[in-house]
C-alpha angles and dihedrals in degrees: 000000000000126000096263092055092048090048091050092051092048091048091050091051091051091049093050091049090051094050091053088068088073101044138036093223122100109241125225121223092262108125125153126181127208128185120217135176095280107001146053112222123198119195114214125191122199126211091251090059097257115138130205137184118222109198127193129187107243119240109244092022101066134045122193089022095172091052091049094050095046093050093047094049093049090049094048093048092049093048093046092053100038105037141035091241105129104236122163118270110251108228098178141338137182139183122242095265091059097047106105091199090061094228101119136261123329145181125220113201141161116278114240117216118218145074125304112244091227089068088061102039109024128085105241091222099047141022095256136094117274115253095226098057108123122239089238091060092047093046092051092053095040092051091058092043091055090052091052093048093049090051090053090051089058091066111090127200131184097221142024118258146082124303123249131180108269147123107253101089116037115199094180116282098004124057119213135166137189101236102133134076115267105272099209125180091234096056091043093052092047087060097039099046103027105024091236113138108207097158115132103353109145145152091043118158104166137039089241091058090046092056097042102040115096120226114273119250122275090258092066112120133168128240095184133062090211093054091047093051090049088050091054093050092046087056091052091051092049091049090051091052100041100042109047093178090063087086132054100233145329093289091052091049092051092049092050092048092052091045095052093047092049089050090050091053091050098049093106090060095056102068139039115256092229089058098048093099097038155199088235125207135224112253136171123207092208100043103129139132093259089065091059136091125216126199095236142333093263104051095028091200110165106234099168137035111190141186108042094165097118096051127132143143107272142167114293089237089076089071090088133126107331114251092211100067090111092029090240114077117246087229090078097049110117091204141000114264140140089316088079092060090049091047091053090051092052092045089056090052090048093050090050089056091050093051095044 
């Protein structure tokens, strides 16, 4: 046995011993790792047949890992107790300071058996829906998606931001409060990929203020839709200034600068005054069919909705046409082609499910 094999066996034994801290069952030696966009997931099977997923935020793929984990756990617990959306059962979770292995925060949750929806809908060679998926299959999945989204819209919050465990807002059985800045996927990826920290900058009126104002603390939330929309556009302007390679050339930069400033001047036209101060709704930037599990390819019953890490209370206006109808967002299309016709067809199916 070479050194790598001996090291792997020793590492597995240490991992199993560590997992036993959180459950009375004796684990088997069945461990299986999977890499995802932001996380490393380890499947663990106990001798009694129970299965868990232990999920770690990957170094180099996640910033503010503790904040991300805490918001996701609070969101999952709230959804599990207050809706019929099938989210995994959180068994245990800790922040980095409490992880005795010294490898960052983690979540332990129940493993959900089934088939990933992306195996049914997604083209294996590209991030887009297969052409030969029947309308019946799509309608079955969309109908359940609509139900989940409507349940989320029934949760009201008094400010915009991410959930944390707390005591201020009691939803019956689990207490949660919005007392943290909105941890959006967009802002996170600006910082991860471009090194531009746009978290929490607000009340900016000039470019000089934008470039000299430090990000607000993690506890910064928003009580106004208008202020939140200004905050988003300020982040776009800062990203444009601080990451020059985010545009193609000088002309592109000028066009983007003009566009963002026009959007900033039009914010007041994009929401109803009686909705400026809420109520705000729970949203998730990564809520899409490909993060869901169905029981089988015949019934297509969604039995698991995963990856709630980019969830936060947000303006109700964000509950617009879903970006995921074709799986790949239209924002990344380099040109308009036959995908638009397909998108319109799927949008019609989606709207039929909403109205039914």
